[in-house]
mmCIF file of C-alpha atoms in Angstrom:
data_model
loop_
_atom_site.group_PDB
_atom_site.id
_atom_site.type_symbol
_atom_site.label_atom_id
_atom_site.label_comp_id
_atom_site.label_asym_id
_atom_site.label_seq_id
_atom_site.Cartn_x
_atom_site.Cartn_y
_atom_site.Cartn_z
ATOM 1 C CA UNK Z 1 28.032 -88.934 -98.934
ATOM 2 C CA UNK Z 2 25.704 -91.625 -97.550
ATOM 3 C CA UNK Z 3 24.114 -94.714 -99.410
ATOM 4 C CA UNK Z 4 20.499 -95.547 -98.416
ATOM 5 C CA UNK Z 5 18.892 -99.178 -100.016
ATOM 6 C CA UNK Z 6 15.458 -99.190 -100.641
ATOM 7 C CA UNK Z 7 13.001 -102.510 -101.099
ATOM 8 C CA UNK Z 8 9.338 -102.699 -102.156
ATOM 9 C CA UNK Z 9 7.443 -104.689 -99.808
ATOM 10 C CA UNK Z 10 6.951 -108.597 -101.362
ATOM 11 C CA UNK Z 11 3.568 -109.069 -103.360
ATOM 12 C CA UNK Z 12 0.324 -108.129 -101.157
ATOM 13 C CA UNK Z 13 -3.366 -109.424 -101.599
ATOM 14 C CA UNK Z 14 -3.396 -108.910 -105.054
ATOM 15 C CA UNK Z 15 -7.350 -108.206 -105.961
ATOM 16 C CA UNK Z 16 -7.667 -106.183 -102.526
ATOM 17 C CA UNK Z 17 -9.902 -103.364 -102.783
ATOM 18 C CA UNK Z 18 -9.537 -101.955 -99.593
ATOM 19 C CA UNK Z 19 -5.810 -100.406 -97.825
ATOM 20 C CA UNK Z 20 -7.018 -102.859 -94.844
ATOM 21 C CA UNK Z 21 -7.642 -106.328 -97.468
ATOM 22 C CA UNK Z 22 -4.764 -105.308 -99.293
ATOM 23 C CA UNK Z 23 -2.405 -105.269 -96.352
ATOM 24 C CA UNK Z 24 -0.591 -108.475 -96.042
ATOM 25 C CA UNK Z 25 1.745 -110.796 -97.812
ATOM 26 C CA UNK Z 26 0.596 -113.381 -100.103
ATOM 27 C CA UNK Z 27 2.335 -116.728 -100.160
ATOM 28 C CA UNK Z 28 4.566 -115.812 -103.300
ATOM 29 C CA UNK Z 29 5.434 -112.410 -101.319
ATOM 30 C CA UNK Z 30 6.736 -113.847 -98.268
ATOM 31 C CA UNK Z 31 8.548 -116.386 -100.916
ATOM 32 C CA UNK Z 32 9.891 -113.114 -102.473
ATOM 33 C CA UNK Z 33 11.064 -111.724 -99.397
ATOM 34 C CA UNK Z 34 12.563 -114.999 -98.164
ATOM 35 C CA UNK Z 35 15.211 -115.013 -101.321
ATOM 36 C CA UNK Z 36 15.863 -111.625 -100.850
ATOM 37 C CA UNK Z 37 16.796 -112.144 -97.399
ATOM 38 C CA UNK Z 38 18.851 -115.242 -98.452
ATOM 39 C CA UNK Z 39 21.090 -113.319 -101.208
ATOM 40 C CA UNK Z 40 21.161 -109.646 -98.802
ATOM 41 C CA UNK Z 41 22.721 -112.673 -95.854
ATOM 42 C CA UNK Z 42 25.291 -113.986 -98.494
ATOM 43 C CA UNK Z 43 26.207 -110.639 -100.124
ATOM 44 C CA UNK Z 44 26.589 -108.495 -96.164
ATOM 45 C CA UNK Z 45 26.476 -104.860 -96.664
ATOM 46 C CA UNK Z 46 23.476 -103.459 -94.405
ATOM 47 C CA UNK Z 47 23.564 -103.346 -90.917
ATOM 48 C CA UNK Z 48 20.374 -102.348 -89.781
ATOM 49 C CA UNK Z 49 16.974 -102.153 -91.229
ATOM 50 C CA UNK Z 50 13.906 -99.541 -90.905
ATOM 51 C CA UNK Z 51 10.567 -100.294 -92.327
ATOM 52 C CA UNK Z 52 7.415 -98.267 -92.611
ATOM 53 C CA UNK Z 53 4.679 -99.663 -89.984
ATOM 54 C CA UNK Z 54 2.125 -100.909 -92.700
ATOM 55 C CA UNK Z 55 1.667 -104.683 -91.896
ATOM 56 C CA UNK Z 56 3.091 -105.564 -95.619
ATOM 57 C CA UNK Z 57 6.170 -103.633 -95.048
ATOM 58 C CA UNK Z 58 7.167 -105.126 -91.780
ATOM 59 C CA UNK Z 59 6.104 -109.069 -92.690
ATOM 60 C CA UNK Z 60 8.488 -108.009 -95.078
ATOM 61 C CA UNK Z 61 11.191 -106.635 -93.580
ATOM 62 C CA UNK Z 62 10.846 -109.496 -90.916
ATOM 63 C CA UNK Z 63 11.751 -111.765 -93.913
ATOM 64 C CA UNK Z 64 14.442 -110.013 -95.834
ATOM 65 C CA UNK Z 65 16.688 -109.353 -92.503
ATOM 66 C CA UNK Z 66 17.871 -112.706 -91.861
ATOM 67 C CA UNK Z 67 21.019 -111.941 -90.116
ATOM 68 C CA UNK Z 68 19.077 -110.348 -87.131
ATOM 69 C CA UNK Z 69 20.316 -106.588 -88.020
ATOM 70 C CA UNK Z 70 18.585 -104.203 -85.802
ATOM 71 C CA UNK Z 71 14.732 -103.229 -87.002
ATOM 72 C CA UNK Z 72 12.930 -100.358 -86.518
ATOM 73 C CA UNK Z 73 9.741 -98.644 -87.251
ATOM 74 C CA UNK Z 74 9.263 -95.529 -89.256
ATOM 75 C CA UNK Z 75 5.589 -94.277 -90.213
ATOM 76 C CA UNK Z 76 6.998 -91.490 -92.509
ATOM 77 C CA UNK Z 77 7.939 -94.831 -94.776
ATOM 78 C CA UNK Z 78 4.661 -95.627 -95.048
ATOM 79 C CA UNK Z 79 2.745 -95.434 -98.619
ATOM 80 C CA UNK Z 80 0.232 -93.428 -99.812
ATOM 81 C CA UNK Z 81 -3.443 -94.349 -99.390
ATOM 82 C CA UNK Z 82 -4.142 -95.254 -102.942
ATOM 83 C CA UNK Z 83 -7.689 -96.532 -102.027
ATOM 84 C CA UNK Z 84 -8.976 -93.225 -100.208
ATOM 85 C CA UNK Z 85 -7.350 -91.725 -103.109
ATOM 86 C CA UNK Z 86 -9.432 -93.828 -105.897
ATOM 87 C CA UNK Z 87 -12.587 -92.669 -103.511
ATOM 88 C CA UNK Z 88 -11.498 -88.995 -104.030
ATOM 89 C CA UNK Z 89 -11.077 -89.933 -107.907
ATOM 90 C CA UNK Z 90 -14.546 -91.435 -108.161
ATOM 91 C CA UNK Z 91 -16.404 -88.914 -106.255
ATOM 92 C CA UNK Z 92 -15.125 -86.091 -108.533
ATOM 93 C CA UNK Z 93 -15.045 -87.496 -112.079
ATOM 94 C CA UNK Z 94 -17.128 -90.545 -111.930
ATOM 95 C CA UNK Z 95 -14.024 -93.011 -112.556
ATOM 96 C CA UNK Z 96 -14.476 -96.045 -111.189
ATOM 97 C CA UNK Z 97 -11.639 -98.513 -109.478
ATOM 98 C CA UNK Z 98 -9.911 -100.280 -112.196
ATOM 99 C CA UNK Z 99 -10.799 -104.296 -112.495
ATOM 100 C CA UNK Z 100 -7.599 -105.190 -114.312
ATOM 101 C CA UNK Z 101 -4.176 -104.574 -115.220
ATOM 102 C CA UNK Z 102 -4.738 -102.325 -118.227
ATOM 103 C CA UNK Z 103 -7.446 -100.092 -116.506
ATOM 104 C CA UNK Z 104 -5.230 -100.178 -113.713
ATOM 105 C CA UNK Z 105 -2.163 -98.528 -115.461
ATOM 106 C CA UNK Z 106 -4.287 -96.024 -117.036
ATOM 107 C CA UNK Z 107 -5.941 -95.279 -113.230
ATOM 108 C CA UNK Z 108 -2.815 -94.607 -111.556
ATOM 109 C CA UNK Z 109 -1.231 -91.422 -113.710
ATOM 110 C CA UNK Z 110 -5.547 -89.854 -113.065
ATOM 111 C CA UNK Z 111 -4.760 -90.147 -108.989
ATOM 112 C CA UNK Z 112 -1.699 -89.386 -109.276
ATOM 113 C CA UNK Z 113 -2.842 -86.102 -110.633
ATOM 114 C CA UNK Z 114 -6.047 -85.450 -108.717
ATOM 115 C CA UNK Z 115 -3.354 -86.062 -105.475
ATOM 116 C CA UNK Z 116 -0.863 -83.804 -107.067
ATOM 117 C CA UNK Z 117 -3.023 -80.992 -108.124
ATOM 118 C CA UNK Z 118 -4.679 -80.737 -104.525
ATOM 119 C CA UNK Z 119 -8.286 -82.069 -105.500
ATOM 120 C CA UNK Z 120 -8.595 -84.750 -103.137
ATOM 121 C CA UNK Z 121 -9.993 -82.948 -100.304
ATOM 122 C CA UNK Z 122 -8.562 -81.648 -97.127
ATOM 123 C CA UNK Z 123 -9.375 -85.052 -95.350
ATOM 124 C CA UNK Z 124 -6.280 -86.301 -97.251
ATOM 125 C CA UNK Z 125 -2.697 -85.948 -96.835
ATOM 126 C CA UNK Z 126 -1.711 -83.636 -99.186
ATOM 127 C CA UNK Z 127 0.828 -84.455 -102.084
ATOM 128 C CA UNK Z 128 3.542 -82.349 -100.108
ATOM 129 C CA UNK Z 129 2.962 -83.413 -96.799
ATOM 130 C CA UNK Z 130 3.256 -86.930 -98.329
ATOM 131 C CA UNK Z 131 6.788 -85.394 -100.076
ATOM 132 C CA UNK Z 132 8.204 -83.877 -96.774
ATOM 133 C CA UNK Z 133 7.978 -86.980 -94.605
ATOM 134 C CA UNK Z 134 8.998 -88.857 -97.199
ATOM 135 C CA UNK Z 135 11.687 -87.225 -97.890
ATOM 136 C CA UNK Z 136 12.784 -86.360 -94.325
ATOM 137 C CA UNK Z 137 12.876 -90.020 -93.406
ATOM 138 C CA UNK Z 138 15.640 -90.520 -96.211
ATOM 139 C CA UNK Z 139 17.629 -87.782 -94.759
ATOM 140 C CA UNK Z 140 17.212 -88.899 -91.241
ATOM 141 C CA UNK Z 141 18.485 -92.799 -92.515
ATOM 142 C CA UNK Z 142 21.429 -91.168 -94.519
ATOM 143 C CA UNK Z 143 22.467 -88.951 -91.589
ATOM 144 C CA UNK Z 144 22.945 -92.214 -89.282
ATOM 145 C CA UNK Z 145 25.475 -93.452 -91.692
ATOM 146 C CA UNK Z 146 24.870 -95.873 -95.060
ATOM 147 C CA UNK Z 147 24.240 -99.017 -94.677
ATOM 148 C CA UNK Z 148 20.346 -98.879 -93.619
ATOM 149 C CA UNK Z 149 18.329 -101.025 -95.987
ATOM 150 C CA UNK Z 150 14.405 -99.296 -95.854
ATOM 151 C CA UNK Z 151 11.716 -101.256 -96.691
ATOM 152 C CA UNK Z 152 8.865 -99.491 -97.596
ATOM 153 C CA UNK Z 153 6.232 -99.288 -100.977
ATOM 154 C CA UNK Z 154 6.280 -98.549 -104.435
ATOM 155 C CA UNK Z 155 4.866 -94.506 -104.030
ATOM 156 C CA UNK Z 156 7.265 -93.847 -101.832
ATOM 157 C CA UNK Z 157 10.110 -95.156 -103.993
ATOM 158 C CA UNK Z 158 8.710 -93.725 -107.403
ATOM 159 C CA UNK Z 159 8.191 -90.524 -105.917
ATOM 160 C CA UNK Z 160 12.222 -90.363 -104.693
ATOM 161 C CA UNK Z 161 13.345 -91.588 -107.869
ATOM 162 C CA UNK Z 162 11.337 -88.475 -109.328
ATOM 163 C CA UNK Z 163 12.422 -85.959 -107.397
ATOM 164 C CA UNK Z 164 15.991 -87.376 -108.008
ATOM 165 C CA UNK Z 165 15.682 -86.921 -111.438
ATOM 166 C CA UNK Z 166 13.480 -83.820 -111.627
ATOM 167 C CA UNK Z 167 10.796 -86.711 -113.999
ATOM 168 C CA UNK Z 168 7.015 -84.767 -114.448
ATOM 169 C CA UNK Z 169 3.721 -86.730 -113.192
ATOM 170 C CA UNK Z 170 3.214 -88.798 -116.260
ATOM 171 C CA UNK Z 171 6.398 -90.233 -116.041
ATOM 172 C CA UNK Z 172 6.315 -90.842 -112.322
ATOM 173 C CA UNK Z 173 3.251 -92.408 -112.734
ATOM 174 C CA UNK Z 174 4.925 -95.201 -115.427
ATOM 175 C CA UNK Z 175 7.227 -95.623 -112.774
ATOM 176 C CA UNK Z 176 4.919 -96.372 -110.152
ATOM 177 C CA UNK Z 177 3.568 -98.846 -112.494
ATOM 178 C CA UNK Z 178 7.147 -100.779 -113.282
ATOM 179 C CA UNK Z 179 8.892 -101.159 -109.795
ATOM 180 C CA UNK Z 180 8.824 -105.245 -109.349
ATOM 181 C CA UNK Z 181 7.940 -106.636 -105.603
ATOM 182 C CA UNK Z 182 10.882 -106.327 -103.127
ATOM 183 C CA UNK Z 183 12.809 -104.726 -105.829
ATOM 184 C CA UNK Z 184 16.210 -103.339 -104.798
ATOM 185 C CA UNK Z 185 16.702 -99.427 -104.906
ATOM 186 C CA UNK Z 186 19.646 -97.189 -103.907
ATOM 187 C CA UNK Z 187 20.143 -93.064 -103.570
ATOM 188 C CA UNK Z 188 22.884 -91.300 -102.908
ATOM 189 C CA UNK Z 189 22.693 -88.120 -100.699
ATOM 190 C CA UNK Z 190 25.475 -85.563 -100.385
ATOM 191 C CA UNK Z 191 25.146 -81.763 -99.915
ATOM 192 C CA UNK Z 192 24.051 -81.451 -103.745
ATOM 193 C CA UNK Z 193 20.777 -83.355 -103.131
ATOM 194 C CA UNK Z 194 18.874 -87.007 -103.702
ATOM 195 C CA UNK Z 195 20.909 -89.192 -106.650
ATOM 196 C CA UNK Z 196 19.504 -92.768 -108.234
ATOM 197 C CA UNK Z 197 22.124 -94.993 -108.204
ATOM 198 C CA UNK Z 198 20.368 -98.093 -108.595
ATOM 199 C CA UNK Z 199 16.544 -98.610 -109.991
ATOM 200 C CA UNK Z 200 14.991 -102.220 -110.268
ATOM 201 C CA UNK Z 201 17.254 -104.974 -109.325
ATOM 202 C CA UNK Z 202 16.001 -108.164 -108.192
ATOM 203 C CA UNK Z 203 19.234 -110.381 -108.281
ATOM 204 C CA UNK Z 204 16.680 -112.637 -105.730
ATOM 205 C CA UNK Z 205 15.108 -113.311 -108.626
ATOM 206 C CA UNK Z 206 17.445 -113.692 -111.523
ATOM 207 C CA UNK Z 207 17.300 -117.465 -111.234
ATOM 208 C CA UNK Z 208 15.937 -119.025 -114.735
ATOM 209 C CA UNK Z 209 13.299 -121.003 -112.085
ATOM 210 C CA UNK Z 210 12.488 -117.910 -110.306
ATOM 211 C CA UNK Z 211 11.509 -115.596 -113.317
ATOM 212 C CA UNK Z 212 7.984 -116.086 -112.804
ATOM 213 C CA UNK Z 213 7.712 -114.491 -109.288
ATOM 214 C CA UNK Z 214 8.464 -111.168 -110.877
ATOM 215 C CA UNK Z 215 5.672 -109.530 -109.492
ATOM 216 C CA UNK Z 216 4.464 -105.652 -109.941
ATOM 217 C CA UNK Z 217 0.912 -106.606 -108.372
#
């Protein structure tokens, strides 16, 4: 059995409303990602680190490794392209991008579908080309031996944690909505499949003066 650890990227350009805008660090993100490094350095336990080649994810990883573990560069950890996806969304039903945090959560679970249900046109990856290089990335990380720490982006974690635990769209889409910025994740893989051993944890951020840089957006 191999262990895989999975981060969320640190807070991007919150307001964004392009994939281009969006992708970069603010100045609480890179703060995020500093800590994390910090406590991953004091705590050992990785020994190299692969991030997806989205600007975000690699500012990101460039942060967290502070012990100068070996880095490298997989696109299949890459997120999905929410914005296109909102386009697609728009086009079809007349829904327009969402201008705050409530519309927001009740936007993501509609794309999620439109994705999932194959409406978004062929000029988009599909939902299950999306799930196969996702997924063969994992197995590719596990099959070098634990002890890779991935950072990568919340679509590509939700969608492992619900294939781990067999969880239906609606579900994956609260998900999406609830994992925190550079969040700590870890799967298990053995011959019977993908396991969750670990959703959530931002010891980084336990700290009574660090509470408020619990970030989903």
């Amino acid at each position: 059995m191999s262990e895989i650890t999975l981060i969320r990227h640190g807070q991007a350009n919150t307001g964004a409303r392009t994939e281009e805008d969006y992708d970069r660090l603010s100045d609480l993100g890179r703060r995020q990602a500093e800590w994390l490094g910090e406590h991953l350095l004091s705590v050992g336990g990785f020994d190299r680190v692969i991030s997806g080649t989205l600007r975000r994810q690699q500012e990101t990883a460039a942060l967290v490794n502070r012990g100068g573990r070996p880095h490298r560069r997989d696109p299949r950890l890459n997120e999905l392209d929410y914005f296109r996806l909102s386009h697609a969304l728009e086009a079809r039903d007349g829904i327009p991008f969402p201008t705050d945090t409530a519309s927001f959560a009740a936007h993501v679970p509609q794309v999620l579908e439109l994705w999932r249900a194959g409406h978004a046109g062929p000029d988009h990856e599909s939902y299950d080309a999306f799930r196969d290089r996702v997924l063969d990335a994992i197995h590719d990380a596990a099959a070098e031996g634990s002890g890779a720490v991935l950072v990568t982006s919340t679509g590509v974690i939700a969608t492992l944690c619900a294939l781990a635990l067999g969880l239906e769209t609606v579900v994956k889409a609260r998900m999406f909505l609830r994992i925190l910025n550079t969040s700590v994740h870890r799967f298990a893989i053995d011959g019977e499949g993908l396991h969750l051993i670990q959703f959530g944890a931002t010891p980084h951020l336990d700290h009574p003066d660090r509470h408020a840089a619990r970030t989903h957006y």
